[in-house]
Coordinates of N, CA and C in Angstrom, one line a residue:
M1 N 26.4 90.7 9.9 CA 27.2 90.2 8.7 C 27.7 91.4 7.9
T2 N 26.8 92.4 7.7 CA 27.2 93.5 6.9 C 28.4 94.3 7.5
E3 N 28.4 94.3 8.8 CA 29.5 95.0 9.5 C 30.8 94.3 9.3
I4 N 30.7 92.9 9.3 CA 31.9 92.1 9.1 C 32.4 92.3 7.7
L5 N 31.5 92.3 6.7 CA 32.0 92.6 5.3 C 32.6 94.0 5.1
D6 N 31.9 95.0 5.7 CA 32.4 96.3 5.6 C 33.8 96.4 6.2
K7 N 34.0 95.9 7.4 CA 35.3 95.9 8.1 C 36.4 95.2 7.3
T8 N 36.0 94.0 6.8 CA 36.9 93.2 5.9 C 37.3 94.0 4.7
E9 N 36.3 94.6 4.0 CA 36.6 95.3 2.8 C 37.5 96.5 3.1
Q10 N 37.3 97.2 4.2 CA 38.1 98.4 4.5 C 39.5 97.9 4.8
E11 N 39.7 96.9 5.6 CA 41.0 96.4 6.0 C 41.8 95.9 4.8
Y12 N 41.0 95.2 3.9 CA 41.7 94.6 2.7 C 42.1 95.6 1.7
S13 N 41.3 96.6 1.5 CA 41.5 97.6 0.4 C 42.8 98.4 0.5
N14 N 43.2 98.6 1.8 CA 44.5 99.3 2.0 C 44.4 100.7 1.2
G15 N 43.3 101.3 1.3 CA 43.1 102.7 0.6 C 42.8 102.6 -0.9
H16 N 42.7 101.4 -1.4 CA 42.4 101.3 -2.9 C 40.9 100.9 -3.0
D17 N 40.4 101.2 -4.2 CA 39.0 100.8 -4.4 C 38.9 99.4 -4.8
R18 N 38.6 98.5 -3.8 CA 38.4 97.1 -4.1 C 37.0 96.7 -3.6
P19 N 36.1 96.6 -4.5 CA 34.7 96.4 -4.1 C 34.4 94.9 -3.8
L20 N 34.8 94.5 -2.6 CA 34.6 93.1 -2.2 C 33.2 92.7 -2.2
K21 N 32.3 93.6 -1.8 CA 30.8 93.2 -1.8 C 30.4 92.9 -3.2
S22 N 30.8 93.7 -4.1 CA 30.4 93.5 -5.5 C 31.0 92.2 -6.1
Y23 N 32.3 91.9 -5.7 CA 32.9 90.7 -6.1 C 32.2 89.5 -5.5
T24 N 31.7 89.6 -4.3 CA 30.9 88.6 -3.6 C 29.7 88.3 -4.4
G25 N 29.0 89.4 -4.9 CA 27.8 89.2 -5.7 C 28.1 88.5 -7.0
I26 N 29.2 88.8 -7.6 CA 29.6 88.1 -8.9 C 29.9 86.7 -8.6
L27 N 30.6 86.4 -7.5 CA 30.9 85.0 -7.2 C 29.6 84.2 -6.9
T28 N 28.7 84.9 -6.2 CA 27.4 84.3 -5.9 C 26.6 84.0 -7.2
A29 N 26.6 84.9 -8.1 CA 25.9 84.7 -9.4 C 26.6 83.6 -10.2
Y30 N 27.9 83.5 -10.1 CA 28.6 82.4 -10.8 C 28.2 81.0 -10.2
G31 N 28.2 81.0 -8.9 CA 27.8 79.7 -8.2 C 26.4 79.4 -8.4
G32 N 25.5 80.4 -8.5 CA 24.1 80.2 -8.8 C 23.9 79.6 -10.2
T33 N 24.7 80.2 -11.1 CA 24.6 79.7 -12.5 C 25.0 78.3 -12.6
V34 N 26.1 77.9 -11.9 CA 26.6 76.5 -12.0 C 25.5 75.6 -11.3
A35 N 24.9 76.1 -10.2 CA 23.9 75.3 -9.6 C 22.7 75.1 -10.5
V36 N 22.2 76.1 -11.2 CA 21.1 76.0 -12.1 C 21.4 75.0 -13.3
A37 N 22.6 75.1 -13.8 CA 23.1 74.2 -14.9 C 23.1 72.8 -14.4
T38 N 23.6 72.6 -13.2 CA 23.6 71.3 -12.6 C 22.2 70.7 -12.4
A39 N 21.3 71.6 -11.9 CA 19.9 71.1 -11.7 C 19.3 70.8 -13.0
A40 N 19.5 71.6 -14.0 CA 19.0 71.4 -15.4 C 19.5 70.0 -15.9
A41 N 20.7 69.7 -15.7 CA 21.3 68.5 -16.1 C 20.6 67.3 -15.4
L42 N 20.4 67.4 -14.1 CA 19.8 66.4 -13.4 C 18.4 66.1 -13.8
V43 N 17.6 67.2 -14.0 CA 16.2 67.1 -14.4 C 16.1 66.5 -15.8
A44 N 17.1 66.8 -16.7 CA 17.1 66.3 -18.0 C 17.7 64.9 -18.1
G45 N 18.2 64.4 -17.0 CA 18.8 63.0 -16.9 C 20.1 63.0 -17.6
R46 N 20.8 64.1 -17.6 CA 22.2 64.1 -18.3 C 23.2 64.0 -17.2
R47 N 24.3 63.4 -17.6 CA 25.5 63.3 -16.7 C 26.7 63.9 -17.4
A48 N 27.6 64.3 -16.5 CA 28.9 64.8 -17.1 C 29.6 63.7 -17.7
P49 N 30.4 63.9 -18.8 CA 31.1 62.8 -19.5 C 32.2 62.3 -18.6
D50 N 32.5 61.0 -18.8 CA 33.6 60.4 -18.0 C 34.9 61.0 -18.3
H51 N 35.1 61.5 -19.5 CA 36.3 62.2 -19.9 C 36.0 63.2 -21.0
V52 N 36.9 64.2 -21.1 CA 36.7 65.2 -22.2 C 37.8 64.8 -23.2
G53 N 37.4 64.6 -24.5 CA 38.3 64.2 -25.5 C 39.2 65.4 -25.9
V54 N 40.2 65.1 -26.6 CA 41.2 66.2 -27.1 C 40.5 67.1 -28.0
M55 N 39.7 66.7 -28.9 CA 39.0 67.6 -29.9 C 38.0 68.5 -29.1
D56 N 37.3 68.0 -28.2 CA 36.4 68.8 -27.4 C 37.2 69.8 -26.6
L57 N 38.3 69.4 -26.0 CA 39.1 70.4 -25.3 C 39.7 71.5 -26.2
L58 N 40.1 71.1 -27.4 CA 40.7 72.1 -28.3 C 39.5 73.1 -28.7
L59 N 38.4 72.5 -29.1 CA 37.2 73.4 -29.4 C 36.9 74.3 -28.3
M60 N 36.8 73.8 -27.1 CA 36.4 74.5 -25.9 C 37.4 75.7 -25.7
A61 N 38.7 75.4 -25.8 CA 39.8 76.4 -25.5 C 39.7 77.5 -26.6
A62 N 39.6 77.1 -27.8 CA 39.6 78.2 -28.9 C 38.3 79.0 -28.8
C63 N 37.2 78.3 -28.6 CA 35.9 79.0 -28.5 C 35.9 79.9 -27.3
T64 N 36.4 79.4 -26.2 CA 36.4 80.3 -24.9 C 37.3 81.5 -25.2
H65 N 38.4 81.3 -25.8 CA 39.3 82.5 -26.2 C 38.5 83.5 -27.0
K66 N 37.9 83.0 -28.1 CA 37.3 83.9 -29.0 C 36.1 84.6 -28.4
V67 N 35.2 83.8 -27.8 CA 34.0 84.4 -27.2 C 34.3 85.4 -26.1
S68 N 35.3 85.1 -25.3 CA 35.7 86.0 -24.2 C 36.3 87.3 -24.7
R69 N 37.1 87.2 -25.7 CA 37.7 88.3 -26.4 C 36.6 89.2 -27.1
R70 N 35.7 88.5 -27.8 CA 34.6 89.2 -28.5 C 33.7 90.0 -27.5
M71 N 33.4 89.3 -26.4 CA 32.6 90.0 -25.4 C 33.3 91.1 -24.7
A72 N 34.6 91.0 -24.4 CA 35.3 92.0 -23.7 C 35.9 93.1 -24.5
K73 N 36.2 92.9 -25.8 CA 37.0 93.9 -26.5 C 36.4 94.3 -27.8
D74 N 35.4 93.6 -28.3 CA 34.8 93.9 -29.7 C 34.0 95.2 -29.7
P75 N 34.2 96.1 -30.6 CA 33.4 97.3 -30.7 C 31.9 97.0 -30.8
V76 N 31.5 96.0 -31.5 CA 30.1 95.7 -31.7 C 29.4 95.3 -30.4
T77 N 30.2 94.7 -29.5 CA 29.6 94.3 -28.2 C 29.7 95.4 -27.1
S78 N 30.2 96.6 -27.5 CA 30.4 97.7 -26.5 C 29.1 98.1 -25.9
P79 N 27.9 98.1 -26.6 CA 26.7 98.5 -25.9 C 26.4 97.6 -24.7
L80 N 26.8 96.4 -24.7 CA 26.6 95.5 -23.5 C 27.5 95.9 -22.4
R81 N 28.7 96.5 -22.7 CA 29.6 96.9 -21.6 C 29.4 98.3 -21.2
A82 N 28.8 99.2 -22.1 CA 28.8 100.6 -21.9 C 28.3 101.0 -20.5
P83 N 27.2 100.4 -19.9 CA 26.8 100.9 -18.6 C 27.8 100.6 -17.5
F84 N 28.8 99.8 -17.8 CA 29.8 99.4 -16.7 C 31.2 99.7 -17.1
T85 N 31.4 100.4 -18.2 CA 32.8 100.8 -18.6 C 32.8 102.2 -19.2
R86 N 34.0 102.7 -19.4 CA 34.1 104.0 -20.1 C 35.1 103.8 -21.2
Y87 N 34.7 104.2 -22.4 CA 35.5 104.1 -23.6 C 36.8 105.0 -23.5
E88 N 37.9 104.4 -23.8 CA 39.2 105.1 -23.8 C 39.9 105.2 -25.1
G89 N 39.5 104.4 -26.1 CA 40.2 104.5 -27.4 C 40.3 103.1 -28.0
Q90 N 41.0 103.1 -29.1 CA 41.3 101.8 -29.8 C 42.2 101.0 -29.0
G91 N 42.0 99.7 -29.0 CA 42.9 98.7 -28.4 C 43.7 98.1 -29.5
G92 N 43.7 96.7 -29.5 CA 44.4 96.0 -30.5 C 43.6 96.1 -31.8
P93 N 44.0 95.3 -32.8 CA 43.3 95.4 -34.1 C 41.8 95.0 -33.9
S94 N 40.9 95.9 -34.4 CA 39.5 95.7 -34.3 C 39.0 95.5 -32.8
E95 N 39.7 96.2 -31.9 CA 39.3 96.1 -30.5 C 39.3 97.5 -29.9
V96 N 38.5 97.6 -28.8 CA 38.5 98.9 -28.0 C 39.2 98.7 -26.7
R97 N 39.6 99.8 -26.1 CA 40.1 99.8 -24.8 C 39.1 100.6 -23.9
E98 N 38.7 100.0 -22.8 CA 37.8 100.6 -21.9 C 38.2 100.5 -20.5
E99 N 37.8 101.5 -19.7 CA 38.1 101.6 -18.3 C 36.9 101.0 -17.5
P100 N 37.1 100.0 -16.7 CA 35.9 99.4 -16.0 C 35.4 100.4 -15.0
R101 N 34.1 100.4 -14.8 CA 33.5 101.2 -13.7 C 32.8 100.2 -12.8
G102 N 33.5 99.8 -11.7 CA 32.9 98.9 -10.8 C 33.3 97.4 -11.1
A103 N 32.9 96.6 -10.2 CA 33.3 95.2 -10.3 C 32.7 94.5 -11.5
L104 N 31.5 94.8 -11.9 CA 30.9 94.2 -13.1 C 31.6 94.7 -14.4
G105 N 32.1 96.0 -14.4 CA 32.9 96.5 -15.5 C 34.2 95.7 -15.6
E106 N 34.8 95.4 -14.4 CA 36.0 94.6 -14.4 C 35.8 93.3 -15.1
L107 N 34.7 92.7 -14.8 CA 34.4 91.3 -15.3 C 34.2 91.5 -16.8
L108 N 33.4 92.4 -17.3 CA 32.9 92.5 -18.7 C 34.0 93.0 -19.6
A109 N 35.0 93.8 -19.1 CA 36.1 94.3 -19.9 C 37.3 93.5 -19.9
C110 N 37.3 92.3 -19.2 CA 38.5 91.5 -19.1 C 38.2 90.1 -19.7
P111 N 38.9 89.9 -20.8 CA 38.7 88.5 -21.5 C 39.2 87.4 -20.6
F112 N 40.2 87.6 -19.7 CA 40.7 86.6 -18.8 C 39.6 86.3 -17.8
C113 N 38.9 87.3 -17.3 CA 37.8 87.1 -16.3 C 36.6 86.4 -16.9
L114 N 36.3 86.8 -18.1 CA 35.1 86.2 -18.8 C 35.3 84.8 -19.2
A115 N 36.6 84.4 -19.4 CA 36.9 83.1 -19.9 C 36.3 82.0 -18.9
Q116 N 36.3 82.2 -17.6 CA 35.8 81.3 -16.7 C 34.3 81.0 -16.9
W117 N 33.6 82.1 -17.2 CA 32.1 82.0 -17.4 C 31.9 81.3 -18.7
V118 N 32.6 81.7 -19.8 CA 32.4 81.1 -21.1 C 32.7 79.6 -21.1
A119 N 33.9 79.3 -20.5 CA 34.2 77.8 -20.4 C 33.2 77.0 -19.6
T120 N 32.7 77.6 -18.5 CA 31.7 76.9 -17.8 C 30.4 76.8 -18.6
G121 N 30.0 77.8 -19.3 CA 28.8 77.7 -20.2 C 29.1 76.6 -21.3
Y122 N 30.3 76.5 -21.8 CA 30.6 75.5 -22.8 C 30.5 74.1 -22.2
A123 N 31.1 74.0 -21.0 CA 31.0 72.7 -20.3 C 29.6 72.3 -20.1
A124 N 28.7 73.2 -19.6 CA 27.3 72.9 -19.4 C 26.7 72.5 -20.7
G125 N 27.0 73.2 -21.8 CA 26.5 72.9 -23.1 C 26.9 71.5 -23.6
L126 N 28.1 71.0 -23.2 CA 28.5 69.7 -23.6 C 27.6 68.6 -22.9
V127 N 27.2 69.0 -21.7 CA 26.3 68.0 -21.0 C 24.9 68.1 -21.5
L128 N 24.4 69.3 -21.7 CA 22.9 69.5 -22.0 C 22.6 69.4 -23.5
A129 N 23.5 69.9 -24.3 CA 23.2 70.0 -25.7 C 24.6 69.8 -26.5
P130 N 25.2 68.6 -26.5 CA 26.5 68.5 -27.0 C 26.6 68.8 -28.5
R131 N 25.7 68.4 -29.3 CA 25.8 68.6 -30.8 C 25.8 70.1 -31.1
V132 N 24.9 70.9 -30.5 CA 24.8 72.3 -30.7 C 26.0 73.0 -30.2
T133 N 26.5 72.6 -29.0 CA 27.6 73.2 -28.4 C 28.9 73.0 -29.2
R134 N 29.0 71.8 -29.8 CA 30.2 71.5 -30.6 C 30.1 72.3 -31.9
L135 N 28.9 72.5 -32.4 CA 28.8 73.4 -33.6 C 29.1 74.8 -33.3
V136 N 28.7 75.3 -32.2 CA 29.0 76.7 -31.8 C 30.5 76.8 -31.6
G137 N 31.1 75.8 -30.9 CA 32.5 75.7 -30.7 C 33.3 75.7 -31.9
A138 N 32.9 74.9 -32.9 CA 33.6 74.9 -34.2 C 33.5 76.2 -34.9
T139 N 32.3 76.8 -34.9 CA 32.1 78.1 -35.5 C 33.0 79.2 -34.9
M140 N 33.1 79.3 -33.6 CA 33.9 80.3 -33.0 C 35.4 80.0 -33.1
T141 N 35.7 78.7 -33.2 CA 37.1 78.3 -33.4 C 37.5 78.8 -34.8
A142 N 36.6 78.6 -35.8 CA 36.9 79.1 -37.2 C 37.1 80.6 -37.2
V143 N 36.3 81.3 -36.4 CA 36.5 82.8 -36.4 C 37.8 83.1 -35.7
A144 N 38.2 82.4 -34.7 CA 39.5 82.7 -34.0 C 40.6 82.4 -35.0
V145 N 40.6 81.2 -35.7 CA 41.7 80.9 -36.7 C 41.7 82.0 -37.8
S146 N 40.5 82.4 -38.2 CA 40.4 83.4 -39.3 C 41.1 84.7 -38.8
D147 N 40.9 85.1 -37.5 CA 41.5 86.3 -37.0 C 43.0 86.2 -37.0
W148 N 43.5 85.0 -36.6 CA 44.9 84.8 -36.5 C 45.5 84.8 -38.0
L149 N 44.8 84.3 -38.9 CA 45.2 84.3 -40.3 C 45.2 85.8 -40.8
Q150 N 44.2 86.5 -40.5 CA 44.2 88.0 -40.9 C 45.4 88.7 -40.3
L151 N 45.7 88.5 -39.1 CA 46.8 89.2 -38.5 C 48.1 88.8 -39.1
A152 N 48.3 87.5 -39.4 CA 49.5 87.0 -40.1 C 49.6 87.5 -41.5
Y153 N 48.5 87.6 -42.2 CA 48.5 88.2 -43.5 C 48.9 89.7 -43.5
A154 N 48.3 90.4 -42.6 CA 48.7 91.8 -42.5 C 50.1 92.0 -42.2
K155 N 50.7 91.2 -41.3 CA 52.1 91.2 -41.0 C 53.0 90.9 -42.2
M156 N 52.6 89.9 -43.0 CA 53.3 89.5 -44.2 C 53.3 90.7 -45.2
M157 N 52.1 91.3 -45.4 CA 52.0 92.4 -46.3 C 52.9 93.6 -45.9
K158 N 52.9 93.8 -44.6 CA 53.7 94.9 -44.1 C 55.2 94.7 -44.3
S159 N 55.6 93.4 -44.1 CA 57.0 93.1 -44.3 C 57.4 93.0 -45.8
A160 N 56.4 92.9 -46.7 CA 56.7 92.8 -48.1 C 56.9 94.2 -48.7
E161 N 56.5 95.2 -47.9 CA 56.6 96.6 -48.4 C 58.0 97.2 -48.5

């Protein structure tokens, strides 16, 4: 099996650094996480909702955006990423720019990549602990809206000068 993976990785990479084995590990971890959440729901006697309401979807979307961005770009969370990334400088407002080191670095430094994990965690939370999950969602949505207001305010102040 290892030989097949090595050959596939070599043929796929086309001379570029594409760590397929590491990506496979990340996919396996994701699948395992979903399986554990599913098992926990079954043991707790919880079922997925028949539908997701508009308010839950909006909270989930805004919360996923904010948490993913906070995890991937916030200076305060850089110690979590430091073993897997290299600091390159300031990014957007109150954000850092980092170069990933390996597949896990790619995941941790990419808000788009982290969004899948965050949204899945939020969905599991809606099944296992909906009240707490909605409170966390509302909190992070308020933070996201506050960020957007801060940026709008800064832009207005700059245009008033």
